[in-house]
Amino acid sequence: MTTDSSLAPADQAAADAAFGTRERMALFVLLTASFTLAVDFSILNVALPRIGSDVGFAIADLQWISTAFAVCAAGFTLLFGRFADLFGRRRQFLVGIALLGVASLVGGLAQEPSLLLAARVAQGIATAAVTPAALSLLTTSFPEGPMRERALGLNGALMAAGFTTGAVLGGLLTDLISWRWAFFVNVIVAVAVLAVGPAVLKETRAQLRPPLDLPGAVTVTLALVAGVYGLTQAGQHSWGDVRSWGALLLAAVMVLAFIVIERTVSEPLVPLSVVLRRSTGWGNLAGVIAFATETGPYPRILDTGCDYAAGRSVAV
């Protein structure tokens, strides 16, 4: 983008941050995807008792509707982040959105618990694929400066809003139409993104294509999956349950193994210098607080009794 020296600094900054038609469409596609993924983390929480009634979940198993999604979304994000660099961010983004649409359609039509859980697993994997690809496309589609800063700022704001919007939207859909529309909304979004995305998104890859740090990818994925599983088991049963502390112990061992591997490989999956930065630490802390406050009502949902015959929750 050319600059005009006759413009005042404030006017020049506004001009630099202006989006063209293609940039607006690309930004719309990427922000829509990011917002939808954020909504998916909480959209089913309010509907869990109704889902249990309609599909046939025991109340003790309702947590797996959310846990199956969270374990896969958290566990595979770093791995897919490297895949996006190696094989193409646009390609992975579009494939992930397609998987999200198919999984959501299956989940919305599911009539038995196993099929619904399989759909949630697929949704989690799709989220893990789309999230790093979308963020990479945001940083590579817009030049460094005001335009990129504006795009990233909008993305952060919409993702933060998505976690709260999901809970509200899930309750409205469940009361007014059906909880199944919490899945079908994703299908509509996926079709729209796939219709527009290929025309406005440019394929990008990392300039250098380092070899995949497979040992690091395996250990960090196992650590994340085991950690999320252990915490959910501790919440459902107790901290003394062998499944909870056994999974958490495995997660700790895998984290230590990951650190050792990242110190020794030539092309680490996650450079430890980045993780140890103070700004990264504060960002991670803010993320933990945001997720903790958003999922705080979840145990209360599981503490409600469910009148499955009437298909409604009964407060304890």
mmCIF file of C-alpha atoms in Angstrom:
data_model
loop_
_atom_site.group_PDB
_atom_site.id
_atom_site.type_symbol
_atom_site.label_atom_id
_atom_site.label_comp_id
_atom_site.label_asym_id
_atom_site.label_seq_id
_atom_site.Cartn_x
_atom_site.Cartn_y
_atom_site.Cartn_z
ATOM 1 C CA MET A 1 0.000 0.000 0.000
ATOM 2 C CA THR A 2 1.445 3.364 -0.993
ATOM 3 C CA THR A 3 1.617 6.250 1.427
ATOM 4 C CA ASP A 4 0.873 9.921 0.824
ATOM 5 C CA SER A 5 3.350 12.233 2.538
ATOM 6 C CA SER A 6 0.835 15.096 2.359
ATOM 7 C CA LEU A 7 -1.492 13.381 4.832
ATOM 8 C CA ALA A 8 -1.361 14.160 8.537
ATOM 9 C CA PRO A 9 -0.053 11.299 10.729
ATOM 10 C CA ALA A 10 -3.556 10.480 12.011
ATOM 11 C CA ASP A 11 -5.013 10.513 8.493
ATOM 12 C CA GLN A 12 -2.124 8.391 7.222
ATOM 13 C CA ALA A 13 -2.701 5.808 9.964
ATOM 14 C CA ALA A 14 -6.400 5.662 9.073
ATOM 15 C CA ALA A 15 -5.534 5.191 5.407
ATOM 16 C CA ASP A 16 -3.072 2.418 6.248
ATOM 17 C CA ALA A 17 -5.755 0.615 8.279
ATOM 18 C CA ALA A 18 -8.396 0.819 5.545
ATOM 19 C CA PHE A 19 -9.476 -2.485 4.018
ATOM 20 C CA GLY A 20 -10.181 -3.069 0.353
ATOM 21 C CA THR A 21 -13.094 -5.208 -0.844
ATOM 22 C CA ARG A 22 -11.067 -8.426 -0.923
ATOM 23 C CA GLU A 23 -9.545 -7.718 2.469
ATOM 24 C CA ARG A 24 -12.992 -7.069 3.953
ATOM 25 C CA MET A 25 -14.328 -10.335 2.589
ATOM 26 C CA ALA A 26 -11.302 -12.289 3.814
ATOM 27 C CA LEU A 27 -11.609 -10.666 7.227
ATOM 28 C CA PHE A 28 -15.325 -11.470 7.343
ATOM 29 C CA VAL A 29 -14.674 -15.134 6.534
ATOM 30 C CA LEU A 30 -11.902 -15.524 9.111
ATOM 31 C CA LEU A 31 -13.713 -13.638 11.876
ATOM 32 C CA THR A 32 -16.926 -15.578 11.248
ATOM 33 C CA ALA A 33 -15.033 -18.855 11.608
ATOM 34 C CA SER A 34 -13.228 -17.754 14.777
ATOM 35 C CA PHE A 35 -16.429 -16.474 16.372
ATOM 36 C CA THR A 36 -18.271 -19.696 15.536
ATOM 37 C CA LEU A 37 -15.538 -21.827 17.083
ATOM 38 C CA ALA A 38 -15.605 -19.741 20.256
ATOM 39 C CA VAL A 39 -19.388 -20.104 20.450
ATOM 40 C CA ASP A 40 -19.059 -23.896 20.173
ATOM 41 C CA PHE A 41 -17.202 -24.093 23.477
ATOM 42 C CA SER A 42 -20.300 -23.094 25.458
ATOM 43 C CA ILE A 43 -23.350 -23.329 23.205
ATOM 44 C CA LEU A 44 -24.395 -26.809 24.409
ATOM 45 C CA ASN A 45 -23.831 -26.323 28.151
ATOM 46 C CA VAL A 46 -27.293 -24.959 28.895
ATOM 47 C CA ALA A 47 -28.919 -27.610 26.703
ATOM 48 C CA LEU A 48 -27.269 -30.634 28.337
ATOM 49 C CA PRO A 49 -30.316 -31.827 30.333
ATOM 50 C CA ARG A 50 -32.543 -31.586 27.249
ATOM 51 C CA ILE A 51 -29.974 -33.418 25.129
ATOM 52 C CA GLY A 52 -29.789 -36.155 27.734
ATOM 53 C CA SER A 53 -33.554 -36.533 27.610
ATOM 54 C CA ASP A 54 -33.796 -36.642 23.819
ATOM 55 C CA VAL A 55 -30.764 -38.767 22.988
ATOM 56 C CA GLY A 56 -30.610 -41.056 26.007
ATOM 57 C CA PHE A 57 -27.595 -39.968 28.063
ATOM 58 C CA ALA A 58 -27.374 -40.876 31.721
ATOM 59 C CA ILE A 59 -26.970 -37.714 33.776
ATOM 60 C CA ALA A 60 -23.479 -38.796 34.889
ATOM 61 C CA ASP A 61 -22.405 -39.013 31.237
ATOM 62 C CA LEU A 62 -23.656 -35.592 30.128
ATOM 63 C CA GLN A 63 -20.255 -34.038 30.804
ATOM 64 C CA TRP A 64 -18.763 -36.017 27.909
ATOM 65 C CA ILE A 65 -20.753 -33.955 25.430
ATOM 66 C CA SER A 66 -18.553 -31.003 26.378
ATOM 67 C CA THR A 67 -15.443 -32.929 27.409
ATOM 68 C CA ALA A 68 -15.118 -34.857 24.132
ATOM 69 C CA PHE A 69 -15.035 -31.549 22.274
ATOM 70 C CA ALA A 70 -12.648 -29.819 24.693
ATOM 71 C CA VAL A 71 -10.128 -32.678 24.847
ATOM 72 C CA CYS A 72 -9.728 -32.812 21.067
ATOM 73 C CA ALA A 73 -9.803 -29.046 20.554
ATOM 74 C CA ALA A 74 -7.079 -28.483 23.148
ATOM 75 C CA GLY A 75 -5.060 -31.605 22.499
ATOM 76 C CA PHE A 76 -4.455 -31.246 18.772
ATOM 77 C CA THR A 77 -4.131 -27.469 18.310
ATOM 78 C CA LEU A 78 -0.327 -27.296 18.442
ATOM 79 C CA LEU A 79 0.014 -30.265 16.109
ATOM 80 C CA PHE A 80 -2.324 -28.732 13.548
ATOM 81 C CA GLY A 81 -0.536 -25.422 13.909
ATOM 82 C CA ARG A 82 2.610 -27.016 12.503
ATOM 83 C CA PHE A 83 0.607 -28.881 9.842
ATOM 84 C CA ALA A 84 -0.767 -25.543 8.648
ATOM 85 C CA ASP A 85 2.757 -24.180 8.224
ATOM 86 C CA LEU A 86 3.877 -27.263 6.329
ATOM 87 C CA PHE A 87 0.926 -28.082 4.094
ATOM 88 C CA GLY A 88 -0.887 -24.782 3.619
ATOM 89 C CA ARG A 89 -2.960 -22.614 5.931
ATOM 90 C CA ARG A 90 -5.788 -21.935 3.485
ATOM 91 C CA ARG A 91 -6.106 -25.623 2.639
ATOM 92 C CA GLN A 92 -6.214 -26.678 6.282
ATOM 93 C CA PHE A 93 -8.667 -23.893 7.126
ATOM 94 C CA LEU A 94 -11.118 -24.956 4.427
ATOM 95 C CA VAL A 95 -10.787 -28.679 5.183
ATOM 96 C CA GLY A 96 -11.349 -27.969 8.872
ATOM 97 C CA ILE A 97 -14.450 -25.900 8.139
ATOM 98 C CA ALA A 98 -15.801 -28.694 5.920
ATOM 99 C CA LEU A 99 -15.218 -31.208 8.733
ATOM 100 C CA LEU A 100 -16.954 -28.877 11.180
ATOM 101 C CA GLY A 101 -19.991 -28.668 8.897
ATOM 102 C CA VAL A 102 -20.257 -32.430 8.390
ATOM 103 C CA ALA A 103 -19.712 -33.181 12.097
ATOM 104 C CA SER A 104 -22.319 -30.590 13.087
ATOM 105 C CA LEU A 105 -24.862 -32.061 10.677
ATOM 106 C CA VAL A 106 -24.268 -35.531 12.139
ATOM 107 C CA GLY A 107 -24.534 -34.171 15.682
ATOM 108 C CA GLY A 108 -27.761 -32.352 14.940
ATOM 109 C CA LEU A 109 -29.338 -35.498 13.505
ATOM 110 C CA ALA A 110 -27.937 -37.903 16.141
ATOM 111 C CA GLN A 111 -30.417 -40.176 17.879
ATOM 112 C CA GLU A 112 -28.002 -42.120 20.086
ATOM 113 C CA PRO A 113 -25.209 -41.106 22.478
ATOM 114 C CA SER A 114 -22.324 -42.767 20.610
ATOM 115 C CA LEU A 115 -23.089 -40.898 17.377
ATOM 116 C CA LEU A 116 -23.433 -37.571 19.184
ATOM 117 C CA LEU A 117 -20.110 -38.075 20.973
ATOM 118 C CA ALA A 118 -18.403 -39.026 17.696
ATOM 119 C CA ALA A 119 -19.725 -35.789 16.194
ATOM 120 C CA ARG A 120 -18.364 -33.789 19.141
ATOM 121 C CA VAL A 121 -14.951 -35.430 18.753
ATOM 122 C CA ALA A 122 -14.948 -34.488 15.064
ATOM 123 C CA GLN A 123 -16.001 -30.938 15.970
ATOM 124 C CA GLY A 124 -13.078 -30.719 18.394
ATOM 125 C CA ILE A 125 -10.611 -31.924 15.781
ATOM 126 C CA ALA A 126 -12.038 -29.423 13.284
ATOM 127 C CA THR A 127 -11.620 -26.645 15.849
ATOM 128 C CA ALA A 128 -8.004 -27.665 16.446
ATOM 129 C CA ALA A 129 -7.382 -27.514 12.691
ATOM 130 C CA VAL A 130 -9.179 -24.245 11.954
ATOM 131 C CA THR A 131 -8.027 -22.144 14.928
ATOM 132 C CA PRO A 132 -4.265 -21.954 14.183
ATOM 133 C CA ALA A 133 -4.886 -21.804 10.429
ATOM 134 C CA ALA A 134 -7.287 -18.864 10.804
ATOM 135 C CA LEU A 135 -4.891 -16.980 13.071
ATOM 136 C CA SER A 136 -2.010 -17.578 10.657
ATOM 137 C CA LEU A 137 -4.133 -16.383 7.738
ATOM 138 C CA LEU A 138 -4.997 -13.226 9.672
ATOM 139 C CA THR A 139 -1.330 -12.415 10.196
ATOM 140 C CA THR A 140 -0.257 -13.272 6.641
ATOM 141 C CA SER A 141 -3.223 -11.813 4.727
ATOM 142 C CA PHE A 142 -2.730 -8.297 6.067
ATOM 143 C CA PRO A 143 0.511 -6.282 6.042
ATOM 144 C CA GLU A 144 2.244 -5.534 9.304
ATOM 145 C CA GLY A 145 1.022 -2.293 10.793
ATOM 146 C CA PRO A 146 -2.395 -0.735 11.506
ATOM 147 C CA MET A 147 -4.279 -3.088 9.172
ATOM 148 C CA ARG A 148 -2.974 -6.243 10.841
ATOM 149 C CA GLU A 149 -3.396 -4.772 14.314
ATOM 150 C CA ARG A 150 -7.024 -3.928 13.543
ATOM 151 C CA ALA A 151 -7.684 -7.428 12.185
ATOM 152 C CA LEU A 152 -6.140 -9.122 15.221
ATOM 153 C CA GLY A 153 -7.969 -6.785 17.586
ATOM 154 C CA LEU A 154 -11.317 -7.605 15.998
ATOM 155 C CA ASN A 155 -10.494 -11.308 16.134
ATOM 156 C CA GLY A 156 -9.650 -11.184 19.829
ATOM 157 C CA ALA A 157 -12.771 -9.199 20.679
ATOM 158 C CA LEU A 158 -15.084 -11.527 18.754
ATOM 159 C CA MET A 159 -13.547 -14.678 20.216
ATOM 160 C CA ALA A 160 -13.956 -13.293 23.737
ATOM 161 C CA ALA A 161 -17.561 -12.373 22.976
ATOM 162 C CA GLY A 162 -18.183 -15.797 21.448
ATOM 163 C CA PHE A 163 -17.717 -17.672 24.724
ATOM 164 C CA THR A 164 -20.503 -15.662 26.390
ATOM 165 C CA THR A 165 -22.687 -15.562 23.289
ATOM 166 C CA GLY A 166 -22.580 -19.357 23.087
ATOM 167 C CA ALA A 167 -24.258 -19.821 26.451
ATOM 168 C CA VAL A 168 -26.967 -17.255 25.652
ATOM 169 C CA LEU A 169 -27.552 -18.545 22.125
ATOM 170 C CA GLY A 170 -27.686 -22.153 23.304
ATOM 171 C CA GLY A 171 -30.396 -21.304 25.828
ATOM 172 C CA LEU A 172 -32.456 -19.367 23.280
ATOM 173 C CA LEU A 173 -32.244 -22.088 20.640
ATOM 174 C CA THR A 174 -33.149 -24.784 23.166
ATOM 175 C CA ASP A 175 -36.183 -22.913 24.476
ATOM 176 C CA LEU A 176 -37.475 -21.466 21.207
ATOM 177 C CA ILE A 177 -36.656 -24.137 18.620
ATOM 178 C CA SER A 178 -34.507 -27.132 19.533
ATOM 179 C CA TRP A 179 -31.038 -27.832 20.897
ATOM 180 C CA ARG A 180 -30.295 -29.466 17.538
ATOM 181 C CA TRP A 181 -30.067 -26.002 16.002
ATOM 182 C CA ALA A 182 -26.952 -25.438 18.102
ATOM 183 C CA PHE A 183 -25.410 -27.903 15.636
ATOM 184 C CA PHE A 184 -27.283 -26.809 12.518
ATOM 185 C CA VAL A 185 -26.092 -23.194 12.891
ATOM 186 C CA ASN A 186 -22.564 -24.476 12.285
ATOM 187 C CA VAL A 187 -23.699 -26.165 9.083
ATOM 188 C CA ILE A 188 -25.037 -22.850 7.751
ATOM 189 C CA VAL A 189 -21.827 -21.051 8.716
ATOM 190 C CA ALA A 190 -19.653 -23.762 7.154
ATOM 191 C CA VAL A 191 -21.554 -23.598 3.845
ATOM 192 C CA ALA A 192 -21.236 -19.805 3.749
ATOM 193 C CA VAL A 193 -17.513 -19.866 4.563
ATOM 194 C CA LEU A 194 -16.804 -22.580 1.988
ATOM 195 C CA ALA A 195 -18.756 -20.636 -0.644
ATOM 196 C CA VAL A 196 -16.773 -17.419 -0.142
ATOM 197 C CA GLY A 197 -13.461 -18.524 1.378
ATOM 198 C CA PRO A 198 -11.766 -20.100 -1.674
ATOM 199 C CA ALA A 199 -12.228 -16.880 -3.671
ATOM 200 C CA VAL A 200 -10.907 -14.414 -1.083
ATOM 201 C CA LEU A 201 -8.276 -16.343 0.899
ATOM 202 C CA LYS A 202 -4.770 -16.736 -0.455
ATOM 203 C CA GLU A 203 -2.715 -19.846 0.207
ATOM 204 C CA THR A 204 0.283 -19.218 2.452
ATOM 205 C CA ARG A 205 2.966 -21.459 3.885
ATOM 206 C CA ALA A 206 5.963 -20.827 6.068
ATOM 207 C CA GLN A 207 8.892 -19.560 3.993
ATOM 208 C CA LEU A 208 11.031 -22.289 5.472
ATOM 209 C CA ARG A 209 9.500 -25.756 5.771
ATOM 210 C CA PRO A 210 11.208 -27.313 8.782
ATOM 211 C CA PRO A 211 10.735 -31.030 9.434
ATOM 212 C CA LEU A 212 7.833 -31.957 11.663
ATOM 213 C CA ASP A 213 8.918 -32.327 15.259
ATOM 214 C CA LEU A 214 7.053 -35.618 15.613
ATOM 215 C CA PRO A 215 8.305 -36.533 19.134
ATOM 216 C CA GLY A 216 7.394 -33.059 20.362
ATOM 217 C CA ALA A 217 4.007 -33.216 18.658
ATOM 218 C CA VAL A 218 3.199 -36.612 20.184
ATOM 219 C CA THR A 219 4.284 -35.683 23.715
ATOM 220 C CA VAL A 220 2.535 -32.291 23.856
ATOM 221 C CA THR A 221 -0.660 -33.741 22.377
ATOM 222 C CA LEU A 222 -0.657 -36.573 24.920
ATOM 223 C CA ALA A 223 0.043 -34.055 27.695
ATOM 224 C CA LEU A 224 -2.874 -31.819 26.720
ATOM 225 C CA VAL A 225 -5.297 -34.701 26.199
ATOM 226 C CA ALA A 226 -4.311 -36.398 29.457
ATOM 227 C CA GLY A 227 -4.432 -33.126 31.395
ATOM 228 C CA VAL A 228 -7.921 -32.195 30.202
ATOM 229 C CA TYR A 229 -9.146 -35.768 30.783
ATOM 230 C CA GLY A 230 -7.671 -35.867 34.294
ATOM 231 C CA LEU A 231 -9.250 -32.562 35.304
ATOM 232 C CA THR A 232 -12.661 -33.591 34.027
ATOM 233 C CA GLN A 233 -12.468 -36.918 35.856
ATOM 234 C CA ALA A 234 -11.466 -35.149 39.055
ATOM 235 C CA GLY A 235 -14.464 -32.855 38.704
ATOM 236 C CA GLN A 236 -16.851 -35.727 38.054
ATOM 237 C CA HIS A 237 -15.534 -38.171 40.646
ATOM 238 C CA SER A 238 -12.867 -36.882 43.046
ATOM 239 C CA TRP A 239 -9.196 -35.999 43.207
ATOM 240 C CA GLY A 240 -8.585 -39.405 44.734
ATOM 241 C CA ASP A 241 -9.956 -41.234 41.728
ATOM 242 C CA VAL A 242 -7.238 -43.290 40.020
ATOM 243 C CA ARG A 243 -8.319 -42.085 36.564
ATOM 244 C CA SER A 244 -7.913 -38.431 37.523
ATOM 245 C CA TRP A 245 -4.513 -38.502 39.205
ATOM 246 C CA GLY A 246 -3.243 -41.189 36.834
ATOM 247 C CA ALA A 247 -4.083 -39.009 33.823
ATOM 248 C CA LEU A 248 -2.625 -35.908 35.478
ATOM 249 C CA LEU A 249 0.562 -37.814 36.323
ATOM 250 C CA LEU A 250 0.846 -38.917 32.698
ATOM 251 C CA ALA A 251 0.309 -35.301 31.622
ATOM 252 C CA ALA A 252 3.125 -34.122 33.908
ATOM 253 C CA VAL A 253 5.508 -36.776 32.574
ATOM 254 C CA MET A 254 4.646 -35.837 28.995
ATOM 255 C CA VAL A 255 5.230 -32.136 29.712
ATOM 256 C CA LEU A 256 8.686 -32.903 31.098
ATOM 257 C CA ALA A 257 9.439 -35.093 28.089
ATOM 258 C CA PHE A 258 8.226 -32.312 25.774
ATOM 259 C CA ILE A 259 10.540 -29.777 27.428
ATOM 260 C CA VAL A 260 13.524 -32.118 27.040
ATOM 261 C CA ILE A 261 12.688 -32.777 23.398
ATOM 262 C CA GLU A 262 12.225 -29.077 22.581
ATOM 263 C CA ARG A 263 15.637 -28.325 24.070
ATOM 264 C CA THR A 264 17.366 -30.881 21.879
ATOM 265 C CA VAL A 265 15.676 -30.852 18.441
ATOM 266 C CA SER A 266 16.904 -28.479 15.752
ATOM 267 C CA GLU A 267 13.399 -27.265 14.776
ATOM 268 C CA PRO A 268 11.221 -27.340 17.924
ATOM 269 C CA LEU A 269 7.458 -27.328 17.671
ATOM 270 C CA VAL A 270 7.323 -24.580 20.296
ATOM 271 C CA PRO A 271 10.536 -22.622 20.981
ATOM 272 C CA LEU A 272 10.892 -22.472 24.756
ATOM 273 C CA SER A 273 12.091 -18.871 24.528
ATOM 274 C CA VAL A 274 8.584 -17.905 23.391
ATOM 275 C CA VAL A 275 6.888 -19.786 26.220
ATOM 276 C CA LEU A 276 9.137 -18.151 28.833
ATOM 277 C CA ARG A 277 8.377 -14.587 27.736
ATOM 278 C CA ARG A 278 6.562 -12.502 30.319
ATOM 279 C CA SER A 279 3.983 -11.325 27.773
ATOM 280 C CA THR A 280 3.195 -14.948 26.890
ATOM 281 C CA GLY A 281 2.764 -15.800 30.555
ATOM 282 C CA TRP A 282 0.351 -12.931 31.153
ATOM 283 C CA GLY A 283 -1.598 -13.865 28.027
ATOM 284 C CA ASN A 284 -1.901 -17.480 29.168
ATOM 285 C CA LEU A 285 -3.039 -16.350 32.623
ATOM 286 C CA ALA A 286 -5.715 -14.129 31.092
ATOM 287 C CA GLY A 287 -6.882 -17.056 28.955
ATOM 288 C CA VAL A 288 -7.142 -19.357 31.967
ATOM 289 C CA ILE A 289 -9.185 -16.774 33.875
ATOM 290 C CA ALA A 290 -11.478 -16.202 30.899
ATOM 291 C CA PHE A 291 -12.173 -19.921 30.449
ATOM 292 C CA ALA A 292 -12.589 -20.469 34.205
ATOM 293 C CA THR A 293 -15.225 -17.742 34.505
ATOM 294 C CA GLU A 294 -17.023 -18.941 31.369
ATOM 295 C CA THR A 295 -17.229 -22.583 32.443
ATOM 296 C CA GLY A 296 -18.010 -21.834 36.087
ATOM 297 C CA PRO A 297 -21.755 -22.542 35.719
ATOM 298 C CA TYR A 298 -21.038 -25.939 34.138
ATOM 299 C CA PRO A 299 -20.814 -27.964 37.395
ATOM 300 C CA ARG A 300 -24.136 -26.420 38.417
ATOM 301 C CA ILE A 301 -25.702 -27.738 35.223
ATOM 302 C CA LEU A 302 -24.523 -31.227 36.085
ATOM 303 C CA ASP A 303 -25.896 -30.832 39.617
ATOM 304 C CA THR A 304 -29.419 -30.321 38.318
ATOM 305 C CA GLY A 305 -31.816 -33.210 38.274
ATOM 306 C CA CYS A 306 -33.319 -34.118 34.924
ATOM 307 C CA ASP A 307 -36.948 -35.040 34.460
ATOM 308 C CA TYR A 308 -36.312 -37.128 31.351
ATOM 309 C CA ALA A 309 -39.943 -38.039 30.917
ATOM 310 C CA ALA A 310 -40.929 -34.378 30.585
ATOM 311 C CA GLY A 311 -37.680 -33.455 28.874
ATOM 312 C CA ARG A 312 -36.868 -30.537 31.145
ATOM 313 C CA SER A 313 -34.363 -29.783 33.909
ATOM 314 C CA VAL A 314 -35.506 -29.566 37.506
ATOM 315 C CA ALA A 315 -33.442 -27.355 39.782
ATOM 316 C CA VAL A 316 -32.104 -29.037 42.871
#
